[in-house]
mmCIF file with all atom_site columns, C-alpha atoms in Angstrom:
data_model
loop_
_atom_site.group_PDB
_atom_site.id
_atom_site.type_symbol
_atom_site.label_atom_id
_atom_site.label_alt_id
_atom_site.label_comp_id
_atom_site.label_asym_id
_atom_site.label_entity_id
_atom_site.label_seq_id
_atom_site.pdbx_PDB_ins_code
_atom_site.Cartn_x
_atom_site.Cartn_y
_atom_site.Cartn_z
_atom_site.occupancy
_atom_site.B_iso_or_equiv
_atom_site.pdbx_formal_charge
_atom_site.auth_seq_id
_atom_site.auth_comp_id
_atom_site.auth_asym_id
_atom_site.auth_atom_id
_atom_site.pdbx_PDB_model_num
ATOM 1   C CA . MET H 1 1   ? -0.085  -0.210  0.066   1.00 92.00 ? 186 MET H CA 1
ATOM 2   C CA . LYS H 1 2   ? 1.191   3.458   -0.677  1.00 96.00 ? 187 LYS H CA 1
ATOM 3   C CA . GLN H 1 3   ? 0.148   6.502   1.088   1.00 97.00 ? 188 GLN H CA 1
ATOM 4   C CA . ILE H 1 4   ? -0.170  10.500  0.725   1.00 98.00 ? 189 ILE H CA 1
ATOM 5   C CA . ILE H 1 5   ? -0.927  12.934  3.248   1.00 97.00 ? 190 ILE H CA 1
ATOM 6   C CA . VAL H 1 6   ? -1.965  16.443  2.030   1.00 97.00 ? 191 VAL H CA 1
ATOM 7   C CA . CYS H 1 7   ? -2.885  19.487  3.497   1.00 94.00 ? 192 CYS H CA 1
ATOM 8   C CA . ASN H 1 8   ? -6.801  20.619  3.451   1.00 93.00 ? 193 ASN H CA 1
ATOM 9   C CA . ASN H 1 9   ? -6.790  22.968  0.481   1.00 91.00 ? 194 ASN H CA 1
ATOM 10  C CA . LYS H 1 10  ? -7.491  22.274  -2.992  1.00 92.00 ? 195 LYS H CA 1
ATOM 11  C CA . GLN H 1 11  ? -3.927  23.372  -4.282  1.00 93.00 ? 196 GLN H CA 1
ATOM 12  C CA . GLN H 1 12  ? -2.892  19.806  -3.045  1.00 96.00 ? 197 GLN H CA 1
ATOM 13  C CA . LEU H 1 13  ? -5.309  18.020  -5.639  1.00 96.00 ? 198 LEU H CA 1
ATOM 14  C CA . TYR H 1 14  ? -2.290  17.991  -8.353  1.00 97.00 ? 199 TYR H CA 1
ATOM 15  C CA . ASP H 1 15  ? 0.042   16.249  -5.646  1.00 97.00 ? 200 ASP H CA 1
ATOM 16  C CA . VAL H 1 16  ? -2.990  13.888  -5.261  1.00 98.00 ? 201 VAL H CA 1
ATOM 17  C CA . LEU H 1 17  ? -3.432  12.788  -8.855  1.00 98.00 ? 202 LEU H CA 1
ATOM 18  C CA . ASP H 1 18  ? 0.373   12.582  -9.348  1.00 97.00 ? 203 ASP H CA 1
ATOM 19  C CA . PHE H 1 19  ? 0.793   10.242  -6.526  1.00 98.00 ? 204 PHE H CA 1
ATOM 20  C CA . VAL H 1 20  ? -2.055  7.931   -8.246  1.00 97.00 ? 205 VAL H CA 1
ATOM 21  C CA . LYS H 1 21  ? -0.728  8.473   -11.834 1.00 95.00 ? 206 LYS H CA 1
ATOM 22  C CA . LYS H 1 22  ? 2.762   6.786   -10.294 1.00 94.00 ? 207 LYS H CA 1
ATOM 23  C CA . ASP H 1 23  ? 0.859   3.963   -9.036  1.00 91.00 ? 208 ASP H CA 1
ATOM 24  C CA . LEU H 1 24  ? -0.950  3.227   -12.356 1.00 94.00 ? 209 LEU H CA 1
ATOM 25  C CA . ASP H 1 25  ? 2.091   3.707   -14.680 1.00 92.00 ? 210 ASP H CA 1
ATOM 26  C CA . PRO H 1 26  ? 3.135   -0.228  -14.767 1.00 94.00 ? 211 PRO H CA 1
ATOM 27  C CA . TYR H 1 27  ? -0.747  -0.789  -15.745 1.00 93.00 ? 212 TYR H CA 1
ATOM 28  C CA . LYS H 1 28  ? -0.770  1.549   -19.083 1.00 90.00 ? 213 LYS H CA 1
ATOM 29  C CA . VAL H 1 29  ? -4.300  2.372   -18.370 1.00 95.00 ? 214 VAL H CA 1
ATOM 30  C CA . SER H 1 30  ? -6.354  3.856   -21.209 1.00 95.00 ? 215 SER H CA 1
ATOM 31  C CA . LYS H 1 31  ? -6.696  7.442   -21.352 1.00 94.00 ? 216 LYS H CA 1
ATOM 32  C CA . LYS H 1 32  ? -10.437 7.175   -20.985 1.00 95.00 ? 217 LYS H CA 1
ATOM 33  C CA . PHE H 1 33  ? -9.641  5.012   -17.608 1.00 97.00 ? 218 PHE H CA 1
ATOM 34  C CA . GLN H 1 34  ? -7.191  7.963   -16.482 1.00 95.00 ? 219 GLN H CA 1
ATOM 35  C CA . PHE H 1 35  ? -9.614  10.863  -17.029 1.00 95.00 ? 220 PHE H CA 1
ATOM 36  C CA . GLN H 1 36  ? -12.524 8.830   -15.413 1.00 96.00 ? 221 GLN H CA 1
ATOM 37  C CA . LEU H 1 37  ? -10.596 8.104   -12.366 1.00 97.00 ? 222 LEU H CA 1
ATOM 38  C CA . GLU H 1 38  ? -8.923  11.497  -11.905 1.00 96.00 ? 223 GLU H CA 1
ATOM 39  C CA . LEU H 1 39  ? -12.654 13.051  -12.184 1.00 95.00 ? 224 LEU H CA 1
ATOM 40  C CA . SER H 1 40  ? -13.404 10.991  -9.482  1.00 96.00 ? 225 SER H CA 1
ATOM 41  C CA . ILE H 1 41  ? -10.518 11.635  -7.155  1.00 97.00 ? 226 ILE H CA 1
ATOM 42  C CA . GLU H 1 42  ? -11.207 15.673  -7.945  1.00 95.00 ? 227 GLU H CA 1
ATOM 43  C CA . GLU H 1 43  ? -14.665 15.610  -7.287  1.00 92.00 ? 228 GLU H CA 1
ATOM 44  C CA . ILE H 1 44  ? -14.012 13.612  -3.932  1.00 94.00 ? 229 ILE H CA 1
ATOM 45  C CA . PHE H 1 45  ? -10.917 15.630  -3.100  1.00 95.00 ? 230 PHE H CA 1
ATOM 46  C CA . VAL H 1 46  ? -12.816 18.691  -3.528  1.00 92.00 ? 231 VAL H CA 1
ATOM 47  C CA . ASN H 1 47  ? -16.032 17.589  -1.423  1.00 90.00 ? 232 ASN H CA 1
ATOM 48  C CA . ILE H 1 48  ? -13.564 16.613  1.431   1.00 93.00 ? 233 ILE H CA 1
ATOM 49  C CA . VAL H 1 49  ? -11.820 20.079  1.280   1.00 92.00 ? 234 VAL H CA 1
ATOM 50  C CA . ASN H 1 50  ? -15.003 21.818  1.255   1.00 87.00 ? 235 ASN H CA 1
ATOM 51  C CA . HIS H 1 51  ? -17.183 20.149  3.915   1.00 85.00 ? 236 HIS H CA 1
ATOM 52  C CA . ALA H 1 52  ? -15.003 17.907  6.166   1.00 89.00 ? 237 ALA H CA 1
ATOM 53  C CA . TYR H 1 53  ? -13.501 20.899  8.187   1.00 86.00 ? 238 TYR H CA 1
ATOM 54  C CA . GLU H 1 54  ? -14.434 24.518  9.152   1.00 79.00 ? 239 GLU H CA 1
ATOM 55  C CA . THR H 1 55  ? -11.356 25.523  7.782   1.00 74.00 ? 240 THR H CA 1
ATOM 56  C CA . HIS H 1 56  ? -9.090  25.325  4.945   1.00 70.00 ? 241 HIS H CA 1
ATOM 57  C CA . ASP H 1 57  ? -5.351  25.293  6.248   1.00 69.00 ? 242 ASP H CA 1
ATOM 58  C CA . ASN H 1 58  ? -1.979  23.424  6.695   1.00 73.00 ? 243 ASN H CA 1
ATOM 59  C CA . GLU H 1 59  ? -3.027  21.798  10.031  1.00 84.00 ? 244 GLU H CA 1
ATOM 60  C CA . LYS H 1 60  ? -6.020  19.789  8.860   1.00 91.00 ? 245 LYS H CA 1
ATOM 61  C CA . LYS H 1 61  ? -4.943  16.579  6.934   1.00 95.00 ? 246 LYS H CA 1
ATOM 62  C CA . ILE H 1 62  ? -6.272  14.577  4.390   1.00 97.00 ? 247 ILE H CA 1
ATOM 63  C CA . LEU H 1 63  ? -4.681  11.019  4.204   1.00 98.00 ? 248 LEU H CA 1
ATOM 64  C CA . ILE H 1 64  ? -5.243  8.617   0.712   1.00 98.00 ? 249 ILE H CA 1
ATOM 65  C CA . ASN H 1 65  ? -4.218  5.298   0.717   1.00 98.00 ? 250 ASN H CA 1
ATOM 66  C CA . SER H 1 66  ? -3.705  3.660   -3.056  1.00 98.00 ? 251 SER H CA 1
ATOM 67  C CA . TYR H 1 67  ? -3.223  -0.668  -3.498  1.00 96.00 ? 252 TYR H CA 1
ATOM 68  C CA . ILE H 1 68  ? -3.821  -2.464  -6.346  1.00 95.00 ? 253 ILE H CA 1
ATOM 69  C CA . GLU H 1 69  ? -6.039  -5.578  -5.615  1.00 95.00 ? 254 GLU H CA 1
ATOM 70  C CA . THR H 1 70  ? -6.086  -9.084  -7.528  1.00 92.00 ? 255 THR H CA 1
ATOM 71  C CA . ASP H 1 71  ? -9.096  -11.005 -9.140  1.00 89.00 ? 256 ASP H CA 1
ATOM 72  C CA . PRO H 1 72  ? -10.174 -8.887  -10.848 1.00 91.00 ? 257 PRO H CA 1
ATOM 73  C CA . LEU H 1 73  ? -7.134  -6.495  -11.084 1.00 95.00 ? 258 LEU H CA 1
ATOM 74  C CA . LYS H 1 74  ? -8.409  -2.945  -9.619  1.00 97.00 ? 259 LYS H CA 1
ATOM 75  C CA . ILE H 1 75  ? -7.087  0.181   -8.073  1.00 97.00 ? 260 ILE H CA 1
ATOM 76  C CA . VAL H 1 76  ? -8.558  1.209   -4.304  1.00 98.00 ? 261 VAL H CA 1
ATOM 77  C CA . LEU H 1 77  ? -8.609  4.399   -3.361  1.00 98.00 ? 262 LEU H CA 1
ATOM 78  C CA . GLU H 1 78  ? -8.876  5.224   0.476   1.00 99.00 ? 263 GLU H CA 1
ATOM 79  C CA . PHE H 1 79  ? -9.647  8.869   1.536   1.00 98.00 ? 264 PHE H CA 1
ATOM 80  C CA . LEU H 1 80  ? -9.638  9.714   5.053   1.00 98.00 ? 265 LEU H CA 1
ATOM 81  C CA . ASP H 1 81  ? -10.061 12.852  7.082   1.00 97.00 ? 266 ASP H CA 1
ATOM 82  C CA . GLU H 1 82  ? -11.100 13.571  10.861  1.00 96.00 ? 267 GLU H CA 1
ATOM 83  C CA . GLY H 1 83  ? -13.566 16.460  10.108  1.00 94.00 ? 268 GLY H CA 1
ATOM 84  C CA . THR H 1 84  ? -17.274 16.543  10.673  1.00 92.00 ? 269 THR H CA 1
ATOM 85  C CA . PRO H 1 85  ? -18.893 12.809  10.129  1.00 93.00 ? 270 PRO H CA 1
ATOM 86  C CA . TYR H 1 86  ? -20.483 12.853  6.687   1.00 88.00 ? 271 TYR H CA 1
ATOM 87  C CA . ASN H 1 87  ? -21.638 10.502  4.331   1.00 91.00 ? 272 ASN H CA 1
ATOM 88  C CA . PRO H 1 88  ? -21.810 12.129  0.786   1.00 87.00 ? 273 PRO H CA 1
ATOM 89  C CA . LEU H 1 89  ? -23.559 8.688   -0.437  1.00 77.00 ? 274 LEU H CA 1
ATOM 90  C CA . LYS H 1 90  ? -26.468 8.808   1.619   1.00 81.00 ? 275 LYS H CA 1
ATOM 91  C CA . ASN H 1 91  ? -27.994 11.759  -0.475  1.00 71.00 ? 276 ASN H CA 1
ATOM 92  C CA . ASN H 1 92  ? -30.362 10.990  -3.605  1.00 64.00 ? 277 ASN H CA 1
ATOM 93  C CA . ASP H 1 93  ? -28.313 11.340  -6.832  1.00 56.00 ? 278 ASP H CA 1
ATOM 94  C CA . PRO H 1 94  ? -29.653 14.729  -8.752  1.00 53.00 ? 279 PRO H CA 1
ATOM 95  C CA . ASP H 1 95  ? -32.124 14.790  -11.263 1.00 55.00 ? 280 ASP H CA 1
ATOM 96  C CA . ILE H 1 96  ? -29.976 15.586  -14.345 1.00 57.00 ? 281 ILE H CA 1
ATOM 97  C CA . SER H 1 97  ? -32.935 15.093  -16.561 1.00 57.00 ? 282 SER H CA 1
ATOM 98  C CA . LEU H 1 98  ? -34.341 18.541  -15.265 1.00 51.00 ? 283 LEU H CA 1
ATOM 99  C CA . PRO H 1 99  ? -33.224 21.731  -17.076 1.00 61.00 ? 284 PRO H CA 1
ATOM 100 C CA . LEU H 1 100 ? -30.593 23.170  -15.554 1.00 55.00 ? 285 LEU H CA 1
ATOM 101 C CA . GLU H 1 101 ? -32.295 26.183  -13.796 1.00 59.00 ? 286 GLU H CA 1
ATOM 102 C CA . GLU H 1 102 ? -34.533 23.553  -12.095 1.00 56.00 ? 287 GLU H CA 1
ATOM 103 C CA . ARG H 1 103 ? -31.926 21.272  -10.551 1.00 51.00 ? 288 ARG H CA 1
ATOM 104 C CA . THR H 1 104 ? -30.911 21.968  -6.786  1.00 58.00 ? 289 THR H CA 1
ATOM 105 C CA . ILE H 1 105 ? -27.488 22.715  -6.104  1.00 58.00 ? 290 ILE H CA 1
ATOM 106 C CA . GLY H 1 106 ? -25.213 20.070  -4.981  1.00 54.00 ? 291 GLY H CA 1
ATOM 107 C CA . GLY H 1 107 ? -24.488 16.798  -5.227  1.00 51.00 ? 292 GLY H CA 1
ATOM 108 C CA . LEU H 1 108 ? -23.395 16.255  -8.972  1.00 56.00 ? 293 LEU H CA 1
ATOM 109 C CA . GLY H 1 109 ? -19.963 15.866  -8.011  1.00 66.00 ? 294 GLY H CA 1
ATOM 110 C CA . ILE H 1 110 ? -20.250 12.836  -5.802  1.00 79.00 ? 295 ILE H CA 1
ATOM 111 C CA . TYR H 1 111 ? -22.867 11.679  -8.671  1.00 75.00 ? 296 TYR H CA 1
ATOM 112 C CA . LEU H 1 112 ? -20.185 11.868  -11.188 1.00 82.00 ? 297 LEU H CA 1
ATOM 113 C CA . ALA H 1 113 ? -17.756 10.193  -9.001  1.00 88.00 ? 298 ALA H CA 1
ATOM 114 C CA . LYS H 1 114 ? -19.927 7.544   -8.679  1.00 89.00 ? 299 LYS H CA 1
ATOM 115 C CA . ARG H 1 115 ? -20.634 7.099   -12.189 1.00 89.00 ? 300 ARG H CA 1
ATOM 116 C CA . ASN H 1 116 ? -16.894 6.598   -13.260 1.00 93.00 ? 301 ASN H CA 1
ATOM 117 C CA . VAL H 1 117 ? -15.827 3.983   -10.707 1.00 97.00 ? 302 VAL H CA 1
ATOM 118 C CA . ASP H 1 118 ? -16.625 0.563   -9.927  1.00 96.00 ? 303 ASP H CA 1
ATOM 119 C CA . SER H 1 119 ? -17.898 0.815   -6.285  1.00 96.00 ? 304 SER H CA 1
ATOM 120 C CA . ILE H 1 120 ? -17.871 3.520   -3.677  1.00 96.00 ? 305 ILE H CA 1
ATOM 121 C CA . GLU H 1 121 ? -18.443 3.053   -0.168  1.00 97.00 ? 306 GLU H CA 1
ATOM 122 C CA . TYR H 1 122 ? -18.553 5.070   3.124   1.00 96.00 ? 307 TYR H CA 1
ATOM 123 C CA . LYS H 1 123 ? -17.763 4.478   6.498   1.00 97.00 ? 308 LYS H CA 1
ATOM 124 C CA . TYR H 1 124 ? -16.993 6.324   9.991   1.00 97.00 ? 309 TYR H CA 1
ATOM 125 C CA . LYS H 1 125 ? -14.491 4.577   12.160  1.00 97.00 ? 310 LYS H CA 1
ATOM 126 C CA . ASP H 1 126 ? -12.172 5.473   14.865  1.00 97.00 ? 311 ASP H CA 1
ATOM 127 C CA . LYS H 1 127 ? -13.345 9.175   14.478  1.00 96.00 ? 312 LYS H CA 1
ATOM 128 C CA . LYS H 1 128 ? -12.179 9.424   10.900  1.00 97.00 ? 313 LYS H CA 1
ATOM 129 C CA . ASN H 1 129 ? -14.547 9.626   7.452   1.00 97.00 ? 314 ASN H CA 1
ATOM 130 C CA . ILE H 1 130 ? -13.535 6.717   5.267   1.00 98.00 ? 315 ILE H CA 1
ATOM 131 C CA . LEU H 1 131 ? -14.219 6.880   1.481   1.00 98.00 ? 316 LEU H CA 1
ATOM 132 C CA . THR H 1 132 ? -13.325 4.018   -0.630  1.00 98.00 ? 317 THR H CA 1
ATOM 133 C CA . ILE H 1 133 ? -13.117 3.954   -4.130  1.00 98.00 ? 318 ILE H CA 1
ATOM 134 C CA . LYS H 1 134 ? -12.127 1.219   -6.767  1.00 98.00 ? 319 LYS H CA 1
ATOM 135 C CA . LYS H 1 135 ? -11.842 1.165   -10.237 1.00 98.00 ? 320 LYS H CA 1
ATOM 136 C CA . ASN H 1 136 ? -11.442 -2.146  -12.347 1.00 97.00 ? 321 ASN H CA 1
ATOM 137 C CA . LEU H 1 137 ? -8.345  -2.259  -14.303 1.00 95.00 ? 322 LEU H CA 1
ATOM 138 C CA . GLU H 1 138 ? -9.158  -4.824  -16.934 1.00 73.00 ? 323 GLU H CA 1
#
């Protein structure tokens, strides 16, 4: 398992994306796969930055674990923070069939994340929010 710890600010997103990209380099994934995974990572990471902590400073940390599982071959990413307990998966998906001006604000990012990975789970354990995504490499 590989791990990165970053500060709770949006500028750290690029460090997270580079971290995951290096983990995937040996697997020669497609551009489509890379785009889908990066979109999911971005939406989840920004959601944590915006909602987990009351302040966006370098004191608050976000930990990301990355590892590869086999059978089937997949990347697993765990996002951990010690912010306010919040399950972003409990909300209903937005109704994207509605015209833009009729949609409620919020929820689209997590919806996009869910649509671009094979599984996504949330749990609160040991005073930590833990959001886990899995995406098949095959």
